[in-house]
Every structure is written in C-alpha cells, then in structure tokens.
Short mmCIF file of C-alpha atoms in Angstrom, two decimals:
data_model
loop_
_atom_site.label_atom_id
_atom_site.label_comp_id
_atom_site.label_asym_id
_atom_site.label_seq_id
_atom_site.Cartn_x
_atom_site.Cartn_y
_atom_site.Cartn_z
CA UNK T 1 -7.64 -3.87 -31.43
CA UNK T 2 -6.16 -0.58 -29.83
CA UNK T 3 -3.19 -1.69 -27.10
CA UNK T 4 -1.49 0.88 -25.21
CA UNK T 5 2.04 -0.93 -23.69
CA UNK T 6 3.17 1.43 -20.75
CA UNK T 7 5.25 -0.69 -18.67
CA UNK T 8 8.57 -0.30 -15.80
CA UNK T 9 11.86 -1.65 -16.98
CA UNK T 10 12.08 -5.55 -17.20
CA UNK T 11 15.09 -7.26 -16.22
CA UNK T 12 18.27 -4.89 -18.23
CA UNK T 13 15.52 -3.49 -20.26
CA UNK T 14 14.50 0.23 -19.92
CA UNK T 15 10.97 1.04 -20.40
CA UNK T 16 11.02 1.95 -24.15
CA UNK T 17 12.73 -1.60 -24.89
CA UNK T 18 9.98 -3.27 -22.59
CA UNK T 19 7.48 -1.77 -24.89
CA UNK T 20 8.85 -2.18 -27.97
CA UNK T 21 9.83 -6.10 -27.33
CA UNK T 22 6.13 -6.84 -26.25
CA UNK T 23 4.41 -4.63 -28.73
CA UNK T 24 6.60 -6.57 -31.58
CA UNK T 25 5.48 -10.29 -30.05
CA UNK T 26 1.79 -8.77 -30.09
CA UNK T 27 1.84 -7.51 -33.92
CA UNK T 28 3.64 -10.56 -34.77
CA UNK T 29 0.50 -12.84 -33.77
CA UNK T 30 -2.28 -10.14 -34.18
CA UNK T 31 -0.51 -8.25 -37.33
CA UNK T 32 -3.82 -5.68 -37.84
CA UNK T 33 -3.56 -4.28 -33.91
CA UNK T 34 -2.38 -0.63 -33.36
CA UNK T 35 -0.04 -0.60 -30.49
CA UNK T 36 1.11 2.63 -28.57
CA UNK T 37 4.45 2.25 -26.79
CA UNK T 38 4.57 4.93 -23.72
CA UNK T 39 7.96 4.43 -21.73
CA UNK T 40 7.16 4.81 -18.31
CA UNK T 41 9.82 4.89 -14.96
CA UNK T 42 10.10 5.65 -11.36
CA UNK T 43 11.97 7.89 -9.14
CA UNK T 44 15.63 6.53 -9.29
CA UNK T 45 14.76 3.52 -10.97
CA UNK T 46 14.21 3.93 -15.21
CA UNK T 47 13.11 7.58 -14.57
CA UNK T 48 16.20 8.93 -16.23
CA UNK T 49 15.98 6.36 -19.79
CA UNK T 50 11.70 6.72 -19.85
CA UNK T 51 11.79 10.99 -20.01
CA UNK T 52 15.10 10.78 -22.95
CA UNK T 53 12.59 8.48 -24.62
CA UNK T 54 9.66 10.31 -24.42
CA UNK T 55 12.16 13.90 -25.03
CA UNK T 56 13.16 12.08 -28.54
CA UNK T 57 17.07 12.31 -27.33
CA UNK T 58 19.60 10.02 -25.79
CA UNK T 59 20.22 9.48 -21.99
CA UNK T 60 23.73 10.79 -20.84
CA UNK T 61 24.91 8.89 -17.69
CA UNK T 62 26.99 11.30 -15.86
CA UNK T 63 29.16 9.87 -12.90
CA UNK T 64 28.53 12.48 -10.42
CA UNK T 65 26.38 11.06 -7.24
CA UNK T 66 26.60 7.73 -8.06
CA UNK T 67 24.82 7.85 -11.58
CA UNK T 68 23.09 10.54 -12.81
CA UNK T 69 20.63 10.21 -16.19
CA UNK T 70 20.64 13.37 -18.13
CA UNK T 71 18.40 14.20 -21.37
CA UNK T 72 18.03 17.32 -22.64
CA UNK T 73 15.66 18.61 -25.56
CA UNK T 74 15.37 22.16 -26.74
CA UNK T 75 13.49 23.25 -23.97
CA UNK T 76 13.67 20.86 -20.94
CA UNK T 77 16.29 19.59 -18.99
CA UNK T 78 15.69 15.75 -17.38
CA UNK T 79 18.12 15.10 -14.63
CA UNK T 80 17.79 11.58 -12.37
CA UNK T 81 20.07 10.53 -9.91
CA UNK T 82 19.39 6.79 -10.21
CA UNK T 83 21.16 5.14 -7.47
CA UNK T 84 19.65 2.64 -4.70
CA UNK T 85 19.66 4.42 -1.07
CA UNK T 86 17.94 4.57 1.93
CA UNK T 87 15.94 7.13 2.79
CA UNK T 88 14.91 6.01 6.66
CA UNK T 89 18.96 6.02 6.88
CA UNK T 90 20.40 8.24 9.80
CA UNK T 91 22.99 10.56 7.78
CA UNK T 92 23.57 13.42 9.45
CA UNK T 93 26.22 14.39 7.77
CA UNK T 94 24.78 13.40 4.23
CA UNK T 95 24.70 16.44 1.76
CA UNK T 96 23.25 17.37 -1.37
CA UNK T 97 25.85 19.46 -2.50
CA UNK T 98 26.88 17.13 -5.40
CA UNK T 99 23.65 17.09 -6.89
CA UNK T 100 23.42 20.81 -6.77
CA UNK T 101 26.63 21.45 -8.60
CA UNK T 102 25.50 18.82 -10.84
CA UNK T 103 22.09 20.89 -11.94
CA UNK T 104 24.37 24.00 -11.95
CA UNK T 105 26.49 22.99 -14.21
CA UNK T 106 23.58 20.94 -16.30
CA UNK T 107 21.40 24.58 -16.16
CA UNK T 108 24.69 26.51 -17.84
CA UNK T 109 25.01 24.08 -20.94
CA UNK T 110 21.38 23.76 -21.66
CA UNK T 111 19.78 27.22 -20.62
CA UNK T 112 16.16 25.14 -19.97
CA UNK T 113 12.67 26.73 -19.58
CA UNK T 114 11.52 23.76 -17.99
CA UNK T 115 13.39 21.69 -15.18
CA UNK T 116 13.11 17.73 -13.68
CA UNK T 117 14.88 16.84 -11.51
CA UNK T 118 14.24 13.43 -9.92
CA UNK T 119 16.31 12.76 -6.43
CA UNK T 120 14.88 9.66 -5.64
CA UNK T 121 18.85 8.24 -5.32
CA UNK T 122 20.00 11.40 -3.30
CA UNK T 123 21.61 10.25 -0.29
CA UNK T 124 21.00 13.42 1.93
CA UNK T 125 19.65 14.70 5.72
CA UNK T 126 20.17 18.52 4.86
CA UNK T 127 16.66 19.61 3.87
CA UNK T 128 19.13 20.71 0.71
CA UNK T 129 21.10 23.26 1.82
CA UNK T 130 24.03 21.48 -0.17
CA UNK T 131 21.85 21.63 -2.84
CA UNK T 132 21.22 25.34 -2.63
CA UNK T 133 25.11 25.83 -1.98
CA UNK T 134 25.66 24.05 -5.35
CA UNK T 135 23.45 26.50 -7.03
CA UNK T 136 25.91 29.43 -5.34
CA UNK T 137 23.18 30.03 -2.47
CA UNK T 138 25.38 31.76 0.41
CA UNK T 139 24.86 31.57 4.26
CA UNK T 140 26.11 32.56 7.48
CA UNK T 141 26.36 28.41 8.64
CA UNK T 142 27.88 25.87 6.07
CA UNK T 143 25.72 24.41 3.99
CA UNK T 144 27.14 21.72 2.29
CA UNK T 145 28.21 20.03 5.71
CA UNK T 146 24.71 18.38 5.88
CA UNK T 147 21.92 19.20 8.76
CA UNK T 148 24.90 18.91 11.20
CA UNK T 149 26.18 22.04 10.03
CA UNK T 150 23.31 24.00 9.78
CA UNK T 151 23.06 24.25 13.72
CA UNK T 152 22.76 28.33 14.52
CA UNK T 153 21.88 29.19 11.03
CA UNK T 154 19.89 32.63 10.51
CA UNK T 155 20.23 33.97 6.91
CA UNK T 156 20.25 32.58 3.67
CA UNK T 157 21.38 34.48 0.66
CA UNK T 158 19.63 32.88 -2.60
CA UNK T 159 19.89 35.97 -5.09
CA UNK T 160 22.58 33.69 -7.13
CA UNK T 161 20.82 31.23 -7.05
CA UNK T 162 17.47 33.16 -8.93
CA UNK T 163 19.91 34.71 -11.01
CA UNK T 164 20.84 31.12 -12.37
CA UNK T 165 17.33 30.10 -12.60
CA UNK T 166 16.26 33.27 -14.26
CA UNK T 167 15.46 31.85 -17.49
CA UNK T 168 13.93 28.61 -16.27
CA UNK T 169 10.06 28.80 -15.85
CA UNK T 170 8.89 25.63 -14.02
CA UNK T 171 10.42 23.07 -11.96
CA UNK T 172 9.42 19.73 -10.98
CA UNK T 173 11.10 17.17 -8.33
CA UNK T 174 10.11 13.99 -8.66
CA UNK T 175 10.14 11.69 -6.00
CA UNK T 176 9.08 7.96 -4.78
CA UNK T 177 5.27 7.39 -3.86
CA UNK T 178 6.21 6.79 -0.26
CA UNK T 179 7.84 9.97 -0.21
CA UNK T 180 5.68 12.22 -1.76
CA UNK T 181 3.35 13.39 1.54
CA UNK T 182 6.42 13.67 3.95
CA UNK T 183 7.09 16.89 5.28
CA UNK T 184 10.03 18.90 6.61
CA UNK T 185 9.70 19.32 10.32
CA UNK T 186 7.60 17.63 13.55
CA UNK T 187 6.71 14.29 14.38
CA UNK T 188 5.69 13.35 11.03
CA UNK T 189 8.74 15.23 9.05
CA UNK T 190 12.20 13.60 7.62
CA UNK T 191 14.00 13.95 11.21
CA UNK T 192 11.89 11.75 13.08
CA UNK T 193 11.33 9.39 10.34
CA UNK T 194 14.77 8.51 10.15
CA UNK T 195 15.59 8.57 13.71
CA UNK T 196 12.96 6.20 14.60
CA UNK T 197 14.02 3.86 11.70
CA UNK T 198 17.66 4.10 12.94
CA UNK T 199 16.85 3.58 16.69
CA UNK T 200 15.58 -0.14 16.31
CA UNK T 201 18.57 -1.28 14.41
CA UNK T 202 20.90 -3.17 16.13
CA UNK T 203 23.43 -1.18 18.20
CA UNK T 204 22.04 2.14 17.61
CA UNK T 205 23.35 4.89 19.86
CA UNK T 206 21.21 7.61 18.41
CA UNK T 207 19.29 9.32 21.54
CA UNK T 208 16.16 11.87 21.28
CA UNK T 209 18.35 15.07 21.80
CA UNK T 210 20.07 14.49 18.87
CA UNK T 211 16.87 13.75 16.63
CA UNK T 212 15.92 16.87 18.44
CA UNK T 213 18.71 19.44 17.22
CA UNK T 214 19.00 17.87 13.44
CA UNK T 215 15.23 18.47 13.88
CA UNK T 216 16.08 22.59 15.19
CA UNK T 217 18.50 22.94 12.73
CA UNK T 218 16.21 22.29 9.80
CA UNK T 219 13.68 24.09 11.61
CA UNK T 220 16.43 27.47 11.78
CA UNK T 221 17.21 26.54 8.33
CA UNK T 222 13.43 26.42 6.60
CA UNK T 223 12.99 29.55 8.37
CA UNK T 224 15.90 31.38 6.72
CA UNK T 225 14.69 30.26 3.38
CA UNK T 226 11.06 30.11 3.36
CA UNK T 227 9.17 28.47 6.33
CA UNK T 228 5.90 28.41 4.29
CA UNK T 229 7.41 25.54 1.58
CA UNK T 230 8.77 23.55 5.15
CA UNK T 231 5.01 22.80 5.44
CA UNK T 232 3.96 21.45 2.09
CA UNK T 233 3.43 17.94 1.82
CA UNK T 234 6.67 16.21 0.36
CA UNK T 235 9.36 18.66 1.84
CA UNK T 236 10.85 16.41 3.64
CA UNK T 237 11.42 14.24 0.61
CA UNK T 238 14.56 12.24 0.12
CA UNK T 239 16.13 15.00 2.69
CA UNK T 240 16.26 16.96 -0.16
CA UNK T 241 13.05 18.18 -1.52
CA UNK T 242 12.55 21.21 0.51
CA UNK T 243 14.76 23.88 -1.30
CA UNK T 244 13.59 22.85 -4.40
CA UNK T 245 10.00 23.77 -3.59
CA UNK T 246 11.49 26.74 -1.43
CA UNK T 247 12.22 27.67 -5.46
CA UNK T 248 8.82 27.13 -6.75
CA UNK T 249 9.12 23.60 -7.20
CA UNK T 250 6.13 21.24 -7.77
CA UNK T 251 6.30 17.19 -6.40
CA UNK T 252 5.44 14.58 -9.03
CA UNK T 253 5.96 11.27 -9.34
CA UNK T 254 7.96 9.60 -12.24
CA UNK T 255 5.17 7.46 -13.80
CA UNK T 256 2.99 10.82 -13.55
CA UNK T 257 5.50 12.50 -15.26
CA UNK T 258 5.71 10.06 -18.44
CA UNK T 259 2.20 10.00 -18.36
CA UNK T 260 1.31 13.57 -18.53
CA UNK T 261 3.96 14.08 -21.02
CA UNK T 262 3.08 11.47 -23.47
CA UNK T 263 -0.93 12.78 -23.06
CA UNK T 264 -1.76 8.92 -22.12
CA UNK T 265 -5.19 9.95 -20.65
CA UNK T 266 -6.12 11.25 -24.55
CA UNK T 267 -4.81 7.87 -25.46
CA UNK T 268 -6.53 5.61 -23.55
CA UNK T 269 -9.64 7.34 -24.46
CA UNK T 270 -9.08 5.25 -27.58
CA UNK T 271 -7.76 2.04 -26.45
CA UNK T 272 -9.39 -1.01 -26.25
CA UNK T 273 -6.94 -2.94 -23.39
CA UNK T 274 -3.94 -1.33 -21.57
CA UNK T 275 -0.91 -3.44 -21.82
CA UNK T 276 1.62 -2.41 -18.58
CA UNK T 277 4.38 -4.19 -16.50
CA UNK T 278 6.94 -5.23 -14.31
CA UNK T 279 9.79 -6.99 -13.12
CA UNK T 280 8.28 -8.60 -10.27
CA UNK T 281 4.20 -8.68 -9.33
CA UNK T 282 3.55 -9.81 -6.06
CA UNK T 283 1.59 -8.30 -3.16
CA UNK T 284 4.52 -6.69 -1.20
CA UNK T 285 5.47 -4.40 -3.62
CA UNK T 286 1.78 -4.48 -5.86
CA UNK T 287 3.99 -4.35 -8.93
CA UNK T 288 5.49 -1.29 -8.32
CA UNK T 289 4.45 2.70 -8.90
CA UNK T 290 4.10 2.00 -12.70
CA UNK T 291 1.92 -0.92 -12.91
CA UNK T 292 -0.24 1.10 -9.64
CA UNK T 293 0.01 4.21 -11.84
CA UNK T 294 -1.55 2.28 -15.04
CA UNK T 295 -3.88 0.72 -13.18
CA UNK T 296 -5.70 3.48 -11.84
CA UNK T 297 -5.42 5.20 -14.85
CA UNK T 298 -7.32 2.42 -16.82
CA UNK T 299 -9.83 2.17 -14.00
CA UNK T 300 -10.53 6.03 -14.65
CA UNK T 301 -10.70 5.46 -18.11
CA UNK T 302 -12.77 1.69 -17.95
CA UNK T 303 -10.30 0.20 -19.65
CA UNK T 304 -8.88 -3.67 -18.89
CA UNK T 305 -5.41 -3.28 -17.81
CA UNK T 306 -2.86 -6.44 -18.14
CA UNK T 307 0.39 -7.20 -16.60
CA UNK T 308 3.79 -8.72 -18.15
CA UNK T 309 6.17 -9.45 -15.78
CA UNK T 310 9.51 -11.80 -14.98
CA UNK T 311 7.63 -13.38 -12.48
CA UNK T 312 4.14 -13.19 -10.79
CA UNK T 313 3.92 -14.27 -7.32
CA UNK T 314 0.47 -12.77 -6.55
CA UNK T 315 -2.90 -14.80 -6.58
CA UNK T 316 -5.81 -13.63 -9.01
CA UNK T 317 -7.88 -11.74 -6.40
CA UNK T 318 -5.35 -9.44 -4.67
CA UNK T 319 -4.45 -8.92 -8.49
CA UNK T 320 -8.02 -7.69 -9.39
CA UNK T 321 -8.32 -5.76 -6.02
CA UNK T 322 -5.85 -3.53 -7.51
CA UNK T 323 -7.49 -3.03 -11.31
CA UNK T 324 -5.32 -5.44 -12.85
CA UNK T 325 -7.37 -8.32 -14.75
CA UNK T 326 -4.40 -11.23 -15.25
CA UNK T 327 -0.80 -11.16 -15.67
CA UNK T 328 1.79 -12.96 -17.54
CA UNK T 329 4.96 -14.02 -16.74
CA UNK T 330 7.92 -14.45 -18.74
CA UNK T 331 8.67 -17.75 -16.76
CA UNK T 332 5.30 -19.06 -15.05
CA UNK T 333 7.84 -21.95 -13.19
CA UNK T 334 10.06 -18.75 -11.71
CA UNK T 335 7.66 -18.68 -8.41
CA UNK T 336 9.69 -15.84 -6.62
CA UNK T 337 12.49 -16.45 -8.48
CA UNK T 338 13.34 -13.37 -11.06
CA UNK T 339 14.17 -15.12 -14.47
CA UNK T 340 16.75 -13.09 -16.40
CA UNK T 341 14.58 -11.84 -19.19
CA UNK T 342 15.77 -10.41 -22.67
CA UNK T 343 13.90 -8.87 -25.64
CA UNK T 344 13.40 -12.61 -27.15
CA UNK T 345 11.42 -13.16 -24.16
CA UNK T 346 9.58 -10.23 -24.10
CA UNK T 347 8.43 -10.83 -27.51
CA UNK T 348 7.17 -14.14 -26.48
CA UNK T 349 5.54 -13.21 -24.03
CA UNK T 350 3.71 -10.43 -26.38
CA UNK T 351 2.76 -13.05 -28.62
CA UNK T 352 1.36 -15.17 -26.17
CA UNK T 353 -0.50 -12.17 -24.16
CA UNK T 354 -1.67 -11.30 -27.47
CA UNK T 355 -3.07 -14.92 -28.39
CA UNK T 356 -5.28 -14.37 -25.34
CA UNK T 357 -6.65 -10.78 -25.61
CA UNK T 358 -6.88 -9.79 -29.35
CA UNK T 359 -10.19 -11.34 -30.46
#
C-alpha cells in the first residue's frame, strides 16, 4: 500500500506535523505501507511553515505586518504574511508599504533567483503602490498613503525598483482561491468589491462618488505603471497584487505551490489512496483550498482521496460530490464543535484510517 498524506494544518499543527502524526498512526497498524508526507498550506494560513518544509529550512516569523513567515534556501526566498483580514473591508487608507520594505530588506540578505511572496494577510486598498514605494519605486503622488493618496497621480519611477530585482528571475504571489480571478479596475475589480461589501453594513456612510475616485485613482495609478497587468485576472488581489504582476509576477495559489514543488502529480502516479485533511469539513467551507486542491488532483490521477479532520460536519454525498470518498474525524461526537487536537490524536486517527483502507 502506497499513501500519499498531503493535508492543511490541524488544530496548532502545521502541515508537515499533520503528516507526519497520521503517517506514524498508519505505519504503526499497517507497518509494510510506504507513506509520502507532502506539507501543504494556504494563502495566509500554513503557507509560510508548508514551503520552509518543503525548502528543507526553518520558518523565521518576522513581526513586521502582523506576522510574516520567512524561509529561505539557496535559491528561493518564501515570504507569507499570515495574518487574518478582510479583504471586502473598506480601507482607503490601508497601505502596503510594510510589506514592501519587508521583501526589500528580505531580497538584500538573501540575493534570491526565485521569489514567493504570499499576501493573503495584507491589509491594503492601494493596488500596491506602498508596496512599490517599499521597493524604492518613486512618484509624483505619495504612495505609501494608500489609494487615497494616489488621487492625480501621472508618473511612476520603478528603475530602483528593477535594479533591486535584477538578480531575481521569477516571481510568484500567491493568493486565496476567492481572490485569484479579481481584477484591478470596473465593476468587477477590488474598488467595487469592497464598496459594495462595506455599503450594507450597518451605519455605512460610504456613497458611490467615493467608490468612484478610489476607483480613478487606481485607474491613474495602473496607467502610470503598466495598464496592461491592471487587466489580468487576480490584480485586484488582496489590494495588493497588481504591482507585483506589473513586475512580471505570476498568481498561484498556496496548495498549488506545495504541490508543484514537491512534484505530487509524479507521485500520485504511484499511489494507491491519497491521504489529505483538515481542521474542519463541512459544506460551507468544502474543507478548505487544500483538501479541494487534493481532491481534484486525485480525481485527475483516479486515485481515492480520504479526509482526516477535527471534526466532519458534512453528510456522505455532498462529500463524494466533491471527490472525497469518507472522512475521519478526530472526535466523531465534536458535531460542529472543533476538538483541540494534538499529534497523539492524529496518530490515532492514522491508525484507525489505516485499519479501514490498507487491505
């Protein structure tokens, strides 16, 4: 029996320790099974701890923007800003600036060919101008005063920003699954978005002029910097995305990510079940972009994928709908209560998954 465990984080657990905990509990009641552990993690959430794993180095948690993960091998440089926020939130005023003084100072220590940068936690409005003022870009507007101060804005000087870059060859910016297709600008871009979300709260005073100049002074700003990028899907992500594929970025997702650097397609070529996870499965959330990630993945590959999870509040159809065959929860009595789950439990649970499926 061939396993491949590629599961979120569980409970305090990061993705490698998920793995490891269930792939012990399987071994220990099917001893002859070859388990493959591949740490997987979304945007903002276990991103940062799943690419130090799969780098071979140890996460640094830096304290700038609320918690940034940092790993660093030879050649790439992993940096994910881990931090809850919301990105239908009306924040005019909301830079990236941090986060691009952050990278700047990240890029000098480690001189990488390849960049990540995940800003699924960036709290931001600016299209990332602050961003691109962190990386020494200068203008004839502020830019680190969020989309507020962008209002008039007509050129955009990025030559030190390519001269910091110079030796890096690729970047990626990874972002959450509902952000990935979001543009910069129009009806469907991150202005009008977050304007509509803020309008039916309670109390709002927000009125359509002033959706309408953050919306112009994006607009001003893209074209300063490169109006072509303003229209790719996901440049409106996390109010942030847009300068970074102004710079050649690509958009990825973090489960993509792990995947494509761990070379899990080649793997589950060979397995005979895929073993993934989650701290919660139920049909709100459908387990999450990891478990939806592994899922399709096995379907591709016509391989059973299995679910470990805290708790599993989802009923065995919608669970199949999705390409998952059964799951197993840590504590079947939680209902859609989250039990607090360590490694002990996780091994359990291995064992027991593993009583089922290795025959």
């Amino acid at each position: 029996m061939r396993v491949v465990v590629a599961t979120d984080r569980i409970g305090d657990l990061d993705s490698a320790g998920v793995g490891s905990a269930l792939a012990a509990g399987w071994q220990r009641t099917a001893p002859w099974a070859e388990l493959a552990v591949v740490p997987m993690g979304e945007s903002a959430r276990g991103f940062g701890g799943a690419a130090a794993a799969l780098l071979g180095v140890e996460a640094m948690l830096l304290a700038a923007e609320g918690g940034a993960v940092v790993a660093a091998d030879r050649a790439t440089l992993v940096i994910s800003v881990e931090q809850q926020v919301d990105h239908r939130a009306w924040v005019p005023l909301g830079s990236s600036v941090e986060l691009g003084r952050m990278v700047a100072e990240q890029i000098r220590e480690h001189r990488p060919r390849h960049l990540v940068i995940d800003v699924g936690g960036v709290a931001a409005q600016d299209g990332g101008a602050g961003f691109l003022h962190g990386l020494g870009a200068r203008a004839d507007a502020p830019l680190d005063e969020g989309v507020t101060g962008l209002r008039g804005i007509t050129d955009v000087d990025l030559s030190p920003v390519h001269h910091l870059l110079a030796e890096v060859d690729d970047i990626t910016v990874i972002v959450p699954d509902a952000e990935a297709e979001i543009p910069l600008l129009g009806l469907r871009g991150t202005t009008s978005l977050r304007g509509s979300a803020a309008r039916q709260e309670p109390g709002s005073v927000l009125e359509n002029q002033d959706m309408l100049d953050a919306d112009a002074a994006l607009e001003a700003f893209a074209a300063a910097v490169d109006p072509e990028a303003a229209g790719r899907p996901g440049a409106g992500a996390c109010g942030v995305a847009f300068a970074l594929l102004a710079l050649g970025a690509d958009v990825g997702g973090g489960p993509r990510w792990c995947g494509d650097r761990a070379g899990i397609e080649r793997t589950l070529a060979h397995a005979d079940v895929v073993l993934t996870g989650t701290d919660l499965f139920d049909f709100a959330s459908r387990g999450g972009g990891v478990v939806q990630h592994m899922a399709h993945l096995s379907e591709v590959a016509l391989r059973p994928c299995i679910a470990a999870a805290g708790a599993v509040v989802i009923g065995a159809r919608e669970m199949r709908s999705m390409g998952i065959e059964s799951a197993y929860a840590v504590d079947e009595l939680a209902g859609e209560r989250q039990p607090m789950v360590g490694a002990d439990d996780l091994v359990e649970l291995g064992a027991r998954i593993a009583r089922t499926w290795d025959r």
